[in-house]
Tab-separated table of C-alpha atoms in Angstrom:
chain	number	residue	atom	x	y	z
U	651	UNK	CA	-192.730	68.297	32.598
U	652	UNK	CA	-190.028	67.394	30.583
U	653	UNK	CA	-190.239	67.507	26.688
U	654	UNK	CA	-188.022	64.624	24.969
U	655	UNK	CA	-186.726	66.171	21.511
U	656	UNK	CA	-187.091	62.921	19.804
U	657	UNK	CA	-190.589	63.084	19.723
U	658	UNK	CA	-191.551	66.371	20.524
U	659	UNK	CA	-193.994	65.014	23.458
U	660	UNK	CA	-194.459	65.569	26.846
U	661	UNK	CA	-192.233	63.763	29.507
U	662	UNK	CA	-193.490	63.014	32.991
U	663	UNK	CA	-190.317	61.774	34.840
U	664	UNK	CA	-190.060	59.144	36.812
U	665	UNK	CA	-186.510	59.730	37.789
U	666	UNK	CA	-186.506	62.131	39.117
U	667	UNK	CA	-190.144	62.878	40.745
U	668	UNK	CA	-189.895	66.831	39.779
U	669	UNK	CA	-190.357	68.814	36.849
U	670	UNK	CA	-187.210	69.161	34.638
U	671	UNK	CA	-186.486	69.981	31.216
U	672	UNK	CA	-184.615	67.231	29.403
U	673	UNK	CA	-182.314	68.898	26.153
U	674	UNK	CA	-180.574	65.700	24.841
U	675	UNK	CA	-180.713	64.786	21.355
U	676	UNK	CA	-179.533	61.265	20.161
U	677	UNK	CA	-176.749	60.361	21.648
U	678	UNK	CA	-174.186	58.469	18.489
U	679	UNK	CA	-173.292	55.361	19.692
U	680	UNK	CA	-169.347	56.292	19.222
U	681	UNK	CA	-166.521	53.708	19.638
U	682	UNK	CA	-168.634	50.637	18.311
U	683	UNK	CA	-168.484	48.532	15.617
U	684	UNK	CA	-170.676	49.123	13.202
U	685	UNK	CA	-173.800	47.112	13.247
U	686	UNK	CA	-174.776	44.474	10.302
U	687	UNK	CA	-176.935	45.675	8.271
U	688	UNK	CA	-180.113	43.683	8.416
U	689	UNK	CA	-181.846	42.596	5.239
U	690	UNK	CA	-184.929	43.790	6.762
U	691	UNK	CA	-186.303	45.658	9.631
U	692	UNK	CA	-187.344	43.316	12.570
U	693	UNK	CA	-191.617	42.760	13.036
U	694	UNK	CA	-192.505	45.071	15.963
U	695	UNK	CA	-193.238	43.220	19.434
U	696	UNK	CA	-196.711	43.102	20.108
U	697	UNK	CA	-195.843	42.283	24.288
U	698	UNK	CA	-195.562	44.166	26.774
U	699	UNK	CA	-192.151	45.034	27.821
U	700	UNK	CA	-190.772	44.657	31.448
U	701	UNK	CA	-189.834	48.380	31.342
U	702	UNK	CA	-193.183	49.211	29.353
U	703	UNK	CA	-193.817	52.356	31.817
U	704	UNK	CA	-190.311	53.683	31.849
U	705	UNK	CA	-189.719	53.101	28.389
U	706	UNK	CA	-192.608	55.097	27.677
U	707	UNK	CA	-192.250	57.977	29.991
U	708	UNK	CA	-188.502	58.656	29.281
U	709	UNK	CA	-189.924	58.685	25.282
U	710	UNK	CA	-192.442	60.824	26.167
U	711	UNK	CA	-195.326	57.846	25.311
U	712	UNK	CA	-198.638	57.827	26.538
U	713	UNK	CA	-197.642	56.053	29.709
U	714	UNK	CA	-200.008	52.643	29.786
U	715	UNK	CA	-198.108	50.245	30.481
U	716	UNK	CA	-199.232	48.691	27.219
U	717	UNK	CA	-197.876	48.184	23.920
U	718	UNK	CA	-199.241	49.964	21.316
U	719	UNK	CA	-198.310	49.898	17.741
U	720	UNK	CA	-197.357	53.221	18.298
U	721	UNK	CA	-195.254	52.514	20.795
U	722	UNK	CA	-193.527	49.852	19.542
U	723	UNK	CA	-192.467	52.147	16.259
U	724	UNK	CA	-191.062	54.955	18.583
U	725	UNK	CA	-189.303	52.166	20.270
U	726	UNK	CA	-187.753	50.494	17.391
U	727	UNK	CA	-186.489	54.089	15.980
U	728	UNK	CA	-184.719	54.659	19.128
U	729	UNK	CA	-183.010	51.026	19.343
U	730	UNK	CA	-182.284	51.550	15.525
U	731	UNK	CA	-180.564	54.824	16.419
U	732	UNK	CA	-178.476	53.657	19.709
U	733	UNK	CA	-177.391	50.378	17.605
U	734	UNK	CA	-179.693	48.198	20.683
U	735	UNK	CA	-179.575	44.697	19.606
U	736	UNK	CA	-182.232	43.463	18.613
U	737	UNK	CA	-184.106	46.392	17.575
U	738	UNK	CA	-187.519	45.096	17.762
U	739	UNK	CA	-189.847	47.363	19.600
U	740	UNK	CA	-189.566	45.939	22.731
U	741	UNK	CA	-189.235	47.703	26.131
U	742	UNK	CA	-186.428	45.864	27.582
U	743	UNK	CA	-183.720	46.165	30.300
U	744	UNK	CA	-180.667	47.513	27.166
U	745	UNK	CA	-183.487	50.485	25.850
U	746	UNK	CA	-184.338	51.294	29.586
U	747	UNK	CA	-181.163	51.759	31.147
U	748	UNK	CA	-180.030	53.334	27.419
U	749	UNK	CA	-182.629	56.009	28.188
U	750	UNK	CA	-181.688	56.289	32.054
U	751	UNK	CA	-178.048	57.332	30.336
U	752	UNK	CA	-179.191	59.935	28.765
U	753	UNK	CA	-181.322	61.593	31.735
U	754	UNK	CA	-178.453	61.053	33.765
U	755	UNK	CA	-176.336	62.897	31.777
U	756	UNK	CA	-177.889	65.813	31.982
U	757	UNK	CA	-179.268	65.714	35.676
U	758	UNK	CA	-175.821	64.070	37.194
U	759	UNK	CA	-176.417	65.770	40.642
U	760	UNK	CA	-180.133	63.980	41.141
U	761	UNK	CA	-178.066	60.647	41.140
U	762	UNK	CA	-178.277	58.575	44.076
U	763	UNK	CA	-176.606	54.739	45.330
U	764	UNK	CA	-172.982	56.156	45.884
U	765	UNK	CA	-172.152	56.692	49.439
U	766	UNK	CA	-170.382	60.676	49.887
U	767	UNK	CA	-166.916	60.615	50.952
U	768	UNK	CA	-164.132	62.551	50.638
U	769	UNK	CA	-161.872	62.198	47.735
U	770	UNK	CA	-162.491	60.633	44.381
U	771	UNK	CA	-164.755	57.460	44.585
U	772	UNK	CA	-165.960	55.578	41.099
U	773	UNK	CA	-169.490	54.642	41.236
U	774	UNK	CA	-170.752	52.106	39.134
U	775	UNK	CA	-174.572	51.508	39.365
U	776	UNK	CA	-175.106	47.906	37.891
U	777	UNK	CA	-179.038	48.493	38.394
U	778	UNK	CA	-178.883	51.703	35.611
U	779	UNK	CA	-175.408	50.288	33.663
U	780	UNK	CA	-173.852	53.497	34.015
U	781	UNK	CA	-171.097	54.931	36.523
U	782	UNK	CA	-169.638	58.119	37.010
U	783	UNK	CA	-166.859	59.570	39.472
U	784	UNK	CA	-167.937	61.625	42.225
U	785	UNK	CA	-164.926	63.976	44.109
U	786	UNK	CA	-165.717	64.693	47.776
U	787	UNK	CA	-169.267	63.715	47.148
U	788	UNK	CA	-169.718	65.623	43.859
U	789	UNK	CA	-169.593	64.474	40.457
U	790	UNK	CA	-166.594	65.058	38.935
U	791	UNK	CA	-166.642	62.906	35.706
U	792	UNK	CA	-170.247	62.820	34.408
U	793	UNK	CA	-172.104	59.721	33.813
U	794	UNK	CA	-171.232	57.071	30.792
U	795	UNK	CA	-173.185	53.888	29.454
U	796	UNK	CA	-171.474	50.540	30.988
U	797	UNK	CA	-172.030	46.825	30.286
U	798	UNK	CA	-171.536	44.404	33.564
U	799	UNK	CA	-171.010	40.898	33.961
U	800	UNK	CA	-173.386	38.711	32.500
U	801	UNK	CA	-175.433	36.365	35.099
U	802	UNK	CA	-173.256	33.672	35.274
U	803	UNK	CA	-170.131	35.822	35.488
U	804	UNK	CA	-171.375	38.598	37.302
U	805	UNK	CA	-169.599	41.944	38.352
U	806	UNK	CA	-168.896	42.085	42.255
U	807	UNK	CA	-170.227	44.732	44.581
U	808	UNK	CA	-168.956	46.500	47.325
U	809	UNK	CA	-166.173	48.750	48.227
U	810	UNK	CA	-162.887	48.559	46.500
U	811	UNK	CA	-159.806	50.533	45.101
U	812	UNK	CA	-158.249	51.008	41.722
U	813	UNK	CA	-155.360	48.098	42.343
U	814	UNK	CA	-153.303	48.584	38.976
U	815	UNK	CA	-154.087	50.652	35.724
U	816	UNK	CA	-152.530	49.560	32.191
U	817	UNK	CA	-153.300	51.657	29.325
U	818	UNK	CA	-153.188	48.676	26.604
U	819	UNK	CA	-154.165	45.472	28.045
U	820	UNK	CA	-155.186	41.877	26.454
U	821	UNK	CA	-157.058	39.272	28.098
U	822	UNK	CA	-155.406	35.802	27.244
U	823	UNK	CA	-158.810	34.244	29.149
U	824	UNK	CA	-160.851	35.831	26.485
U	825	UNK	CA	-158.470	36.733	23.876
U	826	UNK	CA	-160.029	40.892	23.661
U	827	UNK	CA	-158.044	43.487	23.880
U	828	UNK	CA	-158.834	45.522	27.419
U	829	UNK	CA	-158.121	48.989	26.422
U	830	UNK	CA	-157.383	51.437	29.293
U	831	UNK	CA	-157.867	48.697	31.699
U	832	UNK	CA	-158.446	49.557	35.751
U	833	UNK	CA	-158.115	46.880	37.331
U	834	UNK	CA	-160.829	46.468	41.061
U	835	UNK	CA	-161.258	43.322	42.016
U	836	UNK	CA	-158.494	40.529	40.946
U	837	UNK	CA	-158.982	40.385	37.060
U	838	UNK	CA	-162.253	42.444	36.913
U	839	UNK	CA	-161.519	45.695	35.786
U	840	UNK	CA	-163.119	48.813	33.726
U	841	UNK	CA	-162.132	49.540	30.837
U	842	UNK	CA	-162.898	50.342	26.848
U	843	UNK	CA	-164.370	48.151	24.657
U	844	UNK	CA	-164.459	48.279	20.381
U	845	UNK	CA	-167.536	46.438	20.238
U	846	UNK	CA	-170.939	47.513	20.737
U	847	UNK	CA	-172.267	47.884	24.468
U	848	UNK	CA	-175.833	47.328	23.672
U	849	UNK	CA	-175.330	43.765	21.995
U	850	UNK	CA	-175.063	40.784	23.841
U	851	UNK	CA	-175.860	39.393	27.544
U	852	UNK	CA	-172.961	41.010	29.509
U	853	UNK	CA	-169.258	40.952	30.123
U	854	UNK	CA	-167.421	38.641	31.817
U	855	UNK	CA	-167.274	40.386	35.124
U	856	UNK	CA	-165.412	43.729	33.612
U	857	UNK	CA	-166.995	47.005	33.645
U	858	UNK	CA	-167.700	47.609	29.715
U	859	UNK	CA	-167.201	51.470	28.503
U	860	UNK	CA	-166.848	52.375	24.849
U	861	UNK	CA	-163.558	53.640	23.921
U	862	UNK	CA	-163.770	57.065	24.190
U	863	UNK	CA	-165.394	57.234	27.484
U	864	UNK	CA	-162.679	55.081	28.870
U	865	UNK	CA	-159.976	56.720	27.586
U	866	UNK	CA	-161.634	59.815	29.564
U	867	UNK	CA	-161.854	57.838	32.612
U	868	UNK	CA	-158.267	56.891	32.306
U	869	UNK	CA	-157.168	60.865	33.278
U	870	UNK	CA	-159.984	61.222	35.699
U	871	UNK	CA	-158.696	57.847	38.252
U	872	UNK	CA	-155.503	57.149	39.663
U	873	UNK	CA	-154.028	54.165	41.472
U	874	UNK	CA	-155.551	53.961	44.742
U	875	UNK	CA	-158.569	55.757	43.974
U	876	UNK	CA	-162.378	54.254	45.343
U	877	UNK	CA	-164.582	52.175	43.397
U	878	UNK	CA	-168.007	51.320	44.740
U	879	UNK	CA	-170.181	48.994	43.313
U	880	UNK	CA	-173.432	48.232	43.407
U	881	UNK	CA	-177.311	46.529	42.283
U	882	UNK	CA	-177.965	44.355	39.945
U	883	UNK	CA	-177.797	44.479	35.773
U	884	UNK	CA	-181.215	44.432	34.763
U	885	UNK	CA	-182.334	41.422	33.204
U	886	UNK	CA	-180.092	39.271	34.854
């Protein structure tokens, strides 16, 4: 059983299937703008989300399947404290794969979806939006948040290699800046962002990371290095 410290409750998992203990507090959403302060707090959701059962068994919710005003408060409190846009109660795709983070973070050798091979590979699970780099097999960098391609722009899967690397990078397409910027596939590339990850419907093909986490990445990848990609963002 795990016990989630946010809410002192029990935690069935389930990812993984066997008992762990989860220690992670909230996580600050570092390297984002700020978020507008709204002039009041959003009315709760009264639907069921389409994560409903994860949602509530990674928050340690009586796990239903249904929303509960309950729910929906524990919810909103968690949004509120990851800056999740819009914070309204709801268990969608951004809180679920927020939560998946922070298991994954702590539990980085239960991961699975990156094929073992020898030397360092960067492995970038669109279905969870995180990615981490694994060294002969083993992670090496542990796992950070991402934000893929949005569903008309979406990130491409499969095998590839880190082609170039430029530490300060603009986009003249979008007119962002592309901190830290590996570049994968053609003009897709990973690398930091100033915004906030958990606002909006996607990138435009780029692998999102917040600033600090790419600047991280940037030591832990060289030219040349693996990339694998793969699933599908959540939520289209």
């Amino acid at each position: 059983m795990w016990k989630f410290p946010r809410t002192g409750r029990t935690l069935r998992a389930l990812i993984p299937a066997a008992p762990l203990a989860l220690t992670v507090g909230v996580l600050p959403a570092y390297g984002v703008a700020p978020a507008t302060p709204a002039s009041a707090p959003l009315k709760c959701s009264t639907a069921d989300g389409p994560y409903q059962r994860q949602v509530e068994e990674l928050l340690g919710l009586e796990v239903d399947g249904s929303q509960s005003p309950a729910d929906c408060l524990a919810i909103q409190r968690y949004q509120e404290s990851q800056l999740i846009v819009p914070a309204d109660g709801s268990a969608g795709p951004i809180t679920y794969t927020a939560l998946y983070w922070e298991w994954a973070q702590n539990y980085p050798e239960q991961l699975r979806g990156c094929p073992e091979r020898k030397g360092r590979v960067a492995c970038v699970d669109l279905g969870h939006q995180i990615m981490w780099v694994a060294l002969d097999g083993k992670v090496a960098f542990t796992p950070v948040a991402i934000r893929s391609g949005r569903a008309e722009l979406p990130t491409r899967t499969g095998w590839f290699r880190v082609e170039r690397r430029k530490e300060d990078d603009w986009s003249t397409l979008y007119n962002s800046p592309m901190t830290f910027s590996q570049y994968f596939s053609g003009g897709q590339a990973i690398h930091g962002v100033y915004n906030n990850l958990y606002e909006g419907v996607g990138s435009h093909g780029c692998v999102n990371l917040r600033y600090a986490d790419a600047k991280r990445l940037w030591t832990a990848l060289q030219q040349g290095d693996a990339v694998y990609v793969w699933g599908r963002k959540p939520g289209g």
